[in-house]
Amino acid sequence: MPNEKDLTAIQKALDFVYDQALEGLPKIGVKSAEDLAEEYRRRSGSQSSQVDSLINWQCAKTGATGFLTGLGGAITLPVTIPADLSAVMFVHLRMVASIAHMGGHNIYDDKVRTMAFLCLCGDSAREILRQVGEDVAMRVGKNIIDKIPGEVIKKINKLVGYRFLTKAGEKGTINLMKLLPLLGGLASGTINAASTKTIGRTAKKVFIPH
């Protein structure tokens, strides 16, 4: 079972990168999550197609080694995490937050933040929701996040942290590089596009009315 110190460390990293994703990295020309969302909302087509376009472009763009390298050098985490990993976390959380904004959610709300972290778990998100109750899973599907009780949100937050740490290492020892398959995976500096798409589609199910 992961210990509380490890859980606090990964939560601190996720919170920090999420804040960075909301703000963007203006020094290197990377838009905030809100600005990215508005860029795609101005495009023609349905909301669903706009979100799909955002996801597809993120998959393509983040496949560029130079893009990730630039991000890794611009993000300084308050905990020890490899620059490549912080870049992956930033890309995915910015994409998820942008999708949430497109769905009309307040991306600065703590409940939305937690659900964004849940989206990083991809296909495992449904399993985590089942652990906190089927009723919650159904309400998330209807995009009524603000009505989920605070205690349930705290439980989701903790389960997401445990999920990360279970992937990270064994016997309570964090090997952060082992988180890469969960966050998308790096291969010669590139993010696995399939994992990025999975996370994007999970965010679409959580945040976009359907």
PDB file of C-alpha atoms in Angstrom:
ATOM      1  CA  MET A   1       0.000   0.000   0.000  1.00  0.00           C
ATOM      2  CA  PRO A   2       1.519   3.381  -0.987  1.00  0.00           C
ATOM      3  CA  ASN A   3       2.308   5.551   2.015  1.00  0.00           C
ATOM      4  CA  GLU A   4       0.884   9.011   2.714  1.00  0.00           C
ATOM      5  CA  LYS A   5       4.198  10.731   1.976  1.00  0.00           C
ATOM      6  CA  ASP A   6       4.295   9.295  -1.547  1.00  0.00           C
ATOM      7  CA  LEU A   7       0.624  10.142  -2.059  1.00  0.00           C
ATOM      8  CA  THR A   8       1.234  13.730  -0.997  1.00  0.00           C
ATOM      9  CA  ALA A   9       4.214  14.001  -3.359  1.00  0.00           C
ATOM     10  CA  ILE A  10       2.307  12.859  -6.447  1.00  0.00           C
ATOM     11  CA  GLN A  11      -0.667  15.049  -5.535  1.00  0.00           C
ATOM     12  CA  LYS A  12       1.621  18.038  -5.153  1.00  0.00           C
ATOM     13  CA  ALA A  13       3.085  17.366  -8.589  1.00  0.00           C
ATOM     14  CA  LEU A  14      -0.336  17.010 -10.218  1.00  0.00           C
ATOM     15  CA  ASP A  15      -1.617  20.204  -8.597  1.00  0.00           C
ATOM     16  CA  PHE A  16       1.437  22.162  -9.683  1.00  0.00           C
ATOM     17  CA  VAL A  17       1.309  20.973 -13.292  1.00  0.00           C
ATOM     18  CA  TYR A  18      -2.447  21.570 -13.483  1.00  0.00           C
ATOM     19  CA  ASP A  19      -1.913  25.177 -12.382  1.00  0.00           C
ATOM     20  CA  GLN A  20       0.762  25.523 -15.057  1.00  0.00           C
ATOM     21  CA  ALA A  21      -1.621  24.093 -17.651  1.00  0.00           C
ATOM     22  CA  LEU A  22      -4.244  26.689 -16.726  1.00  0.00           C
ATOM     23  CA  GLU A  23      -1.743  29.517 -17.055  1.00  0.00           C
ATOM     24  CA  GLY A  24       0.132  28.240 -20.089  1.00  0.00           C
ATOM     25  CA  LEU A  25       3.804  28.911 -20.723  1.00  0.00           C
ATOM     26  CA  PRO A  26       3.803  32.355 -22.378  1.00  0.00           C
ATOM     27  CA  LYS A  27       7.594  32.633 -22.338  1.00  0.00           C
ATOM     28  CA  ILE A  28       7.801  29.866 -24.923  1.00  0.00           C
ATOM     29  CA  GLY A  29       4.547  30.660 -26.693  1.00  0.00           C
ATOM     30  CA  VAL A  30       2.383  27.893 -25.198  1.00  0.00           C
ATOM     31  CA  LYS A  31      -1.242  28.956 -24.711  1.00  0.00           C
ATOM     32  CA  SER A  32      -3.245  28.528 -21.543  1.00  0.00           C
ATOM     33  CA  ALA A  33      -5.884  25.795 -21.396  1.00  0.00           C
ATOM     34  CA  GLU A  34      -8.637  28.393 -21.717  1.00  0.00           C
ATOM     35  CA  ASP A  35      -7.056  30.097 -24.740  1.00  0.00           C
ATOM     36  CA  LEU A  36      -6.520  26.731 -26.418  1.00  0.00           C
ATOM     37  CA  ALA A  37     -10.161  25.832 -25.812  1.00  0.00           C
ATOM     38  CA  GLU A  38     -11.401  29.128 -27.244  1.00  0.00           C
ATOM     39  CA  GLU A  39      -9.273  28.623 -30.348  1.00  0.00           C
ATOM     40  CA  TYR A  40     -11.120  25.392 -31.104  1.00  0.00           C
ATOM     41  CA  ARG A  41     -14.530  26.731 -30.070  1.00  0.00           C
ATOM     42  CA  ARG A  42     -14.232  29.341 -32.812  1.00  0.00           C
ATOM     43  CA  ARG A  43     -13.937  26.669 -35.475  1.00  0.00           C
ATOM     44  CA  SER A  44     -16.895  25.539 -37.525  1.00  0.00           C
ATOM     45  CA  GLY A  45     -18.703  22.305 -36.776  1.00  0.00           C
ATOM     46  CA  SER A  46     -20.352  20.730 -33.749  1.00  0.00           C
ATOM     47  CA  GLN A  47     -18.914  20.858 -30.251  1.00  0.00           C
ATOM     48  CA  SER A  48     -18.088  17.159 -30.546  1.00  0.00           C
ATOM     49  CA  SER A  49     -16.112  17.692 -33.754  1.00  0.00           C
ATOM     50  CA  GLN A  50     -14.305  20.689 -32.235  1.00  0.00           C
ATOM     51  CA  VAL A  51     -13.206  18.570 -29.276  1.00  0.00           C
ATOM     52  CA  ASP A  52     -12.118  15.763 -31.596  1.00  0.00           C
ATOM     53  CA  SER A  53     -10.023  18.244 -33.578  1.00  0.00           C
ATOM     54  CA  LEU A  54      -8.334  19.444 -30.404  1.00  0.00           C
ATOM     55  CA  ILE A  55      -7.554  15.879 -29.346  1.00  0.00           C
ATOM     56  CA  ASN A  56      -6.233  14.892 -32.776  1.00  0.00           C
ATOM     57  CA  TRP A  57      -3.997  17.959 -32.964  1.00  0.00           C
ATOM     58  CA  GLN A  58      -2.585  17.294 -29.511  1.00  0.00           C
ATOM     59  CA  CYS A  59      -1.779  13.740 -30.577  1.00  0.00           C
ATOM     60  CA  ALA A  60       0.065  15.036 -33.634  1.00  0.00           C
ATOM     61  CA  LYS A  61       1.804  17.998 -32.064  1.00  0.00           C
ATOM     62  CA  THR A  62       3.065  16.223 -28.971  1.00  0.00           C
ATOM     63  CA  GLY A  63       4.700  13.619 -31.167  1.00  0.00           C
ATOM     64  CA  ALA A  64       7.390  16.210 -31.872  1.00  0.00           C
ATOM     65  CA  THR A  65      10.482  15.716 -29.729  1.00  0.00           C
ATOM     66  CA  GLY A  66      11.356  19.407 -29.812  1.00  0.00           C
ATOM     67  CA  PHE A  67       7.974  20.409 -28.441  1.00  0.00           C
ATOM     68  CA  LEU A  68       8.320  18.175 -25.403  1.00  0.00           C
ATOM     69  CA  THR A  69      11.920  19.163 -24.837  1.00  0.00           C
ATOM     70  CA  GLY A  70      10.939  22.822 -24.766  1.00  0.00           C
ATOM     71  CA  LEU A  71       8.179  22.155 -22.259  1.00  0.00           C
ATOM     72  CA  GLY A  72      10.398  20.067 -20.024  1.00  0.00           C
ATOM     73  CA  GLY A  73      12.889  22.876 -19.808  1.00  0.00           C
ATOM     74  CA  ALA A  74      10.216  25.428 -18.946  1.00  0.00           C
ATOM     75  CA  ILE A  75       8.520  23.554 -16.109  1.00  0.00           C
ATOM     76  CA  THR A  76      10.242  23.413 -12.728  1.00  0.00           C
ATOM     77  CA  LEU A  77       8.351  21.137 -10.375  1.00  0.00           C
ATOM     78  CA  PRO A  78       8.430  21.497  -6.575  1.00  0.00           C
ATOM     79  CA  VAL A  79       9.123  17.777  -6.316  1.00  0.00           C
ATOM     80  CA  THR A  80      11.702  15.594  -8.014  1.00  0.00           C
ATOM     81  CA  ILE A  81      10.186  14.412 -11.277  1.00  0.00           C
ATOM     82  CA  PRO A  82      12.044  13.998 -14.567  1.00  0.00           C
ATOM     83  CA  ALA A  83      11.592  16.886 -17.016  1.00  0.00           C
ATOM     84  CA  ASP A  84      10.203  14.524 -19.664  1.00  0.00           C
ATOM     85  CA  LEU A  85       7.516  13.345 -17.277  1.00  0.00           C
ATOM     86  CA  SER A  86       6.538  16.865 -16.242  1.00  0.00           C
ATOM     87  CA  ALA A  87       6.156  17.721 -19.944  1.00  0.00           C
ATOM     88  CA  VAL A  88       3.845  14.748 -20.516  1.00  0.00           C
ATOM     89  CA  MET A  89       1.747  15.680 -17.494  1.00  0.00           C
ATOM     90  CA  PHE A  90       1.497  19.278 -18.718  1.00  0.00           C
ATOM     91  CA  VAL A  91       0.407  18.331 -22.235  1.00  0.00           C
ATOM     92  CA  HIS A  92      -2.258  15.943 -21.035  1.00  0.00           C
ATOM     93  CA  LEU A  93      -3.634  18.158 -18.272  1.00  0.00           C
ATOM     94  CA  ARG A  94      -3.788  21.188 -20.569  1.00  0.00           C
ATOM     95  CA  MET A  95      -5.713  19.127 -23.124  1.00  0.00           C
ATOM     96  CA  VAL A  96      -8.114  17.808 -20.481  1.00  0.00           C
ATOM     97  CA  ALA A  97      -8.660  21.253 -18.944  1.00  0.00           C
ATOM     98  CA  SER A  98      -9.315  22.699 -22.395  1.00  0.00           C
ATOM     99  CA  ILE A  99     -11.951  20.049 -23.044  1.00  0.00           C
ATOM    100  CA  ALA A 100     -13.538  20.798 -19.665  1.00  0.00           C
ATOM    101  CA  HIS A 101     -13.694  24.497 -20.539  1.00  0.00           C
ATOM    102  CA  MET A 102     -15.280  23.700 -23.882  1.00  0.00           C
ATOM    103  CA  GLY A 103     -17.930  21.755 -21.975  1.00  0.00           C
ATOM    104  CA  GLY A 104     -18.790  24.815 -19.913  1.00  0.00           C
ATOM    105  CA  HIS A 105     -17.062  23.737 -16.699  1.00  0.00           C
ATOM    106  CA  ASN A 106     -15.156  26.047 -14.376  1.00  0.00           C
ATOM    107  CA  ILE A 107     -11.632  24.711 -14.766  1.00  0.00           C
ATOM    108  CA  TYR A 108     -10.547  26.556 -11.605  1.00  0.00           C
ATOM    109  CA  ASP A 109     -13.006  24.577  -9.479  1.00  0.00           C
ATOM    110  CA  ASP A 110     -11.481  21.900  -7.235  1.00  0.00           C
ATOM    111  CA  LYS A 111     -14.023  19.290  -8.334  1.00  0.00           C
ATOM    112  CA  VAL A 112     -13.185  19.843 -11.998  1.00  0.00           C
ATOM    113  CA  ARG A 113      -9.490  19.649 -11.124  1.00  0.00           C
ATOM    114  CA  THR A 114     -10.000  16.244  -9.500  1.00  0.00           C
ATOM    115  CA  MET A 115     -11.988  14.959 -12.473  1.00  0.00           C
ATOM    116  CA  ALA A 116      -9.183  16.164 -14.756  1.00  0.00           C
ATOM    117  CA  PHE A 117      -6.731  14.056 -12.766  1.00  0.00           C
ATOM    118  CA  LEU A 118      -9.135  11.135 -13.099  1.00  0.00           C
ATOM    119  CA  CYS A 119      -9.032  11.504 -16.886  1.00  0.00           C
ATOM    120  CA  LEU A 120      -5.270  10.862 -16.831  1.00  0.00           C
ATOM    121  CA  CYS A 121      -6.108   7.307 -15.811  1.00  0.00           C
ATOM    122  CA  GLY A 122      -7.736   6.755 -19.208  1.00  0.00           C
ATOM    123  CA  ASP A 123      -9.674   3.510 -19.407  1.00  0.00           C
ATOM    124  CA  SER A 124      -9.092   2.930 -15.691  1.00  0.00           C
ATOM    125  CA  ALA A 125     -11.221   5.988 -14.841  1.00  0.00           C
ATOM    126  CA  ARG A 126     -14.412   3.947 -15.028  1.00  0.00           C
ATOM    127  CA  GLU A 127     -12.981   1.424 -12.560  1.00  0.00           C
ATOM    128  CA  ILE A 128     -12.168   4.188 -10.082  1.00  0.00           C
ATOM    129  CA  LEU A 129     -15.670   5.633 -10.404  1.00  0.00           C
ATOM    130  CA  ARG A 130     -17.144   2.224  -9.713  1.00  0.00           C
ATOM    131  CA  GLN A 131     -15.195   2.130  -6.471  1.00  0.00           C
ATOM    132  CA  VAL A 132     -16.929   5.286  -5.265  1.00  0.00           C
ATOM    133  CA  GLY A 133     -20.388   4.190  -6.410  1.00  0.00           C
ATOM    134  CA  GLU A 134     -22.283   3.584  -9.634  1.00  0.00           C
ATOM    135  CA  ASP A 135     -24.528   6.569  -8.960  1.00  0.00           C
ATOM    136  CA  VAL A 136     -21.515   8.884  -9.144  1.00  0.00           C
ATOM    137  CA  ALA A 137     -20.400   7.318 -12.410  1.00  0.00           C
ATOM    138  CA  MET A 138     -23.813   7.964 -13.911  1.00  0.00           C
ATOM    139  CA  ARG A 139     -23.897  11.563 -12.754  1.00  0.00           C
ATOM    140  CA  VAL A 140     -20.451  12.214 -14.167  1.00  0.00           C
ATOM    141  CA  GLY A 141     -21.717  10.901 -17.473  1.00  0.00           C
ATOM    142  CA  LYS A 142     -24.423  13.545 -17.327  1.00  0.00           C
ATOM    143  CA  ASN A 143     -21.824  16.232 -16.575  1.00  0.00           C
ATOM    144  CA  ILE A 144     -23.265  17.236 -13.212  1.00  0.00           C
ATOM    145  CA  ILE A 145     -19.891  17.336 -11.516  1.00  0.00           C
ATOM    146  CA  ASP A 146     -20.798  20.235  -9.255  1.00  0.00           C
ATOM    147  CA  LYS A 147     -23.417  18.066  -7.520  1.00  0.00           C
ATOM    148  CA  ILE A 148     -20.981  15.334  -6.525  1.00  0.00           C
ATOM    149  CA  PRO A 149     -20.459  15.539  -2.735  1.00  0.00           C
ATOM    150  CA  GLY A 150     -17.138  16.903  -1.543  1.00  0.00           C
ATOM    151  CA  GLU A 151     -16.342  13.743   0.388  1.00  0.00           C
ATOM    152  CA  VAL A 152     -16.741  11.672  -2.775  1.00  0.00           C
ATOM    153  CA  ILE A 153     -14.432  14.042  -4.668  1.00  0.00           C
ATOM    154  CA  LYS A 154     -11.812  13.576  -1.932  1.00  0.00           C
ATOM    155  CA  LYS A 155     -12.122   9.810  -2.289  1.00  0.00           C
ATOM    156  CA  ILE A 156     -11.706  10.020  -6.075  1.00  0.00           C
ATOM    157  CA  ASN A 157      -8.647  12.211  -5.583  1.00  0.00           C
ATOM    158  CA  LYS A 158      -7.093   9.659  -3.247  1.00  0.00           C
ATOM    159  CA  LEU A 159      -7.900   6.704  -5.510  1.00  0.00           C
ATOM    160  CA  VAL A 160      -6.302   8.487  -8.464  1.00  0.00           C
ATOM    161  CA  GLY A 161      -3.173   9.049  -6.368  1.00  0.00           C
ATOM    162  CA  TYR A 162      -3.096   5.383  -5.381  1.00  0.00           C
ATOM    163  CA  ARG A 163      -3.527   4.421  -9.031  1.00  0.00           C
ATOM    164  CA  PHE A 164      -0.502   6.490  -9.994  1.00  0.00           C
ATOM    165  CA  LEU A 165       1.598   5.103  -7.190  1.00  0.00           C
ATOM    166  CA  THR A 166       0.590   1.520  -7.909  1.00  0.00           C
ATOM    167  CA  LYS A 167       1.895   2.050 -11.419  1.00  0.00           C
ATOM    168  CA  ALA A 168       4.939   3.904 -10.147  1.00  0.00           C
ATOM    169  CA  GLY A 169       6.548   1.292  -7.996  1.00  0.00           C
ATOM    170  CA  GLU A 170       6.378  -1.525  -5.509  1.00  0.00           C
ATOM    171  CA  LYS A 171       6.703  -1.704  -1.718  1.00  0.00           C
ATOM    172  CA  GLY A 172       6.034   2.033  -1.358  1.00  0.00           C
ATOM    173  CA  THR A 173       9.063   3.033  -3.439  1.00  0.00           C
ATOM    174  CA  ILE A 174       8.301   5.510  -6.207  1.00  0.00           C
ATOM    175  CA  ASN A 175      10.032   4.990  -9.515  1.00  0.00           C
ATOM    176  CA  LEU A 176       8.512   7.935 -11.367  1.00  0.00           C
ATOM    177  CA  MET A 177       9.714   6.808 -14.770  1.00  0.00           C
ATOM    178  CA  LYS A 178       7.340   3.852 -14.439  1.00  0.00           C
ATOM    179  CA  LEU A 179       4.480   6.343 -14.468  1.00  0.00           C
ATOM    180  CA  LEU A 180       5.130   6.970 -18.145  1.00  0.00           C
ATOM    181  CA  PRO A 181       2.851   4.173 -19.432  1.00  0.00           C
ATOM    182  CA  LEU A 182       0.014   5.673 -17.394  1.00  0.00           C
ATOM    183  CA  LEU A 183       0.638   9.214 -18.568  1.00  0.00           C
ATOM    184  CA  GLY A 184       1.221   8.365 -22.195  1.00  0.00           C
ATOM    185  CA  GLY A 185       4.690   6.874 -22.449  1.00  0.00           C
ATOM    186  CA  LEU A 186       7.852   8.374 -23.911  1.00  0.00           C
ATOM    187  CA  ALA A 187       9.753   6.776 -26.735  1.00  0.00           C
ATOM    188  CA  SER A 188      12.712   8.798 -27.981  1.00  0.00           C
ATOM    189  CA  GLY A 189      11.113  11.943 -26.597  1.00  0.00           C
ATOM    190  CA  THR A 190       7.647  11.429 -28.042  1.00  0.00           C
ATOM    191  CA  ILE A 191       4.316  10.778 -26.389  1.00  0.00           C
ATOM    192  CA  ASN A 192       2.426   7.672 -27.377  1.00  0.00           C
ATOM    193  CA  ALA A 193      -0.367   9.133 -29.508  1.00  0.00           C
ATOM    194  CA  ALA A 194      -2.754   6.295 -28.720  1.00  0.00           C
ATOM    195  CA  SER A 195      -2.503   6.981 -24.978  1.00  0.00           C
ATOM    196  CA  THR A 196      -2.989  10.694 -25.560  1.00  0.00           C
ATOM    197  CA  LYS A 197      -6.119   9.959 -27.557  1.00  0.00           C
ATOM    198  CA  THR A 198      -7.418   7.632 -24.828  1.00  0.00           C
ATOM    199  CA  ILE A 199      -7.016  10.377 -22.230  1.00  0.00           C
ATOM    200  CA  GLY A 200      -8.669  12.884 -24.559  1.00  0.00           C
ATOM    201  CA  ARG A 201     -11.637  10.630 -25.187  1.00  0.00           C
ATOM    202  CA  THR A 202     -12.014   9.998 -21.464  1.00  0.00           C
ATOM    203  CA  ALA A 203     -12.095  13.754 -20.877  1.00  0.00           C
ATOM    204  CA  LYS A 204     -14.712  14.111 -23.599  1.00  0.00           C
ATOM    205  CA  LYS A 205     -16.943  11.548 -21.883  1.00  0.00           C
ATOM    206  CA  VAL A 206     -16.550  13.266 -18.519  1.00  0.00           C
ATOM    207  CA  PHE A 207     -16.868  16.921 -19.516  1.00  0.00           C
ATOM    208  CA  ILE A 208     -18.816  17.180 -22.765  1.00  0.00           C
ATOM    209  CA  PRO A 209     -22.637  16.836 -22.695  1.00  0.00           C
ATOM    210  CA  HIS A 210     -23.834  13.746 -24.529  1.00  0.00           C
TER     211      HIS A 210
END
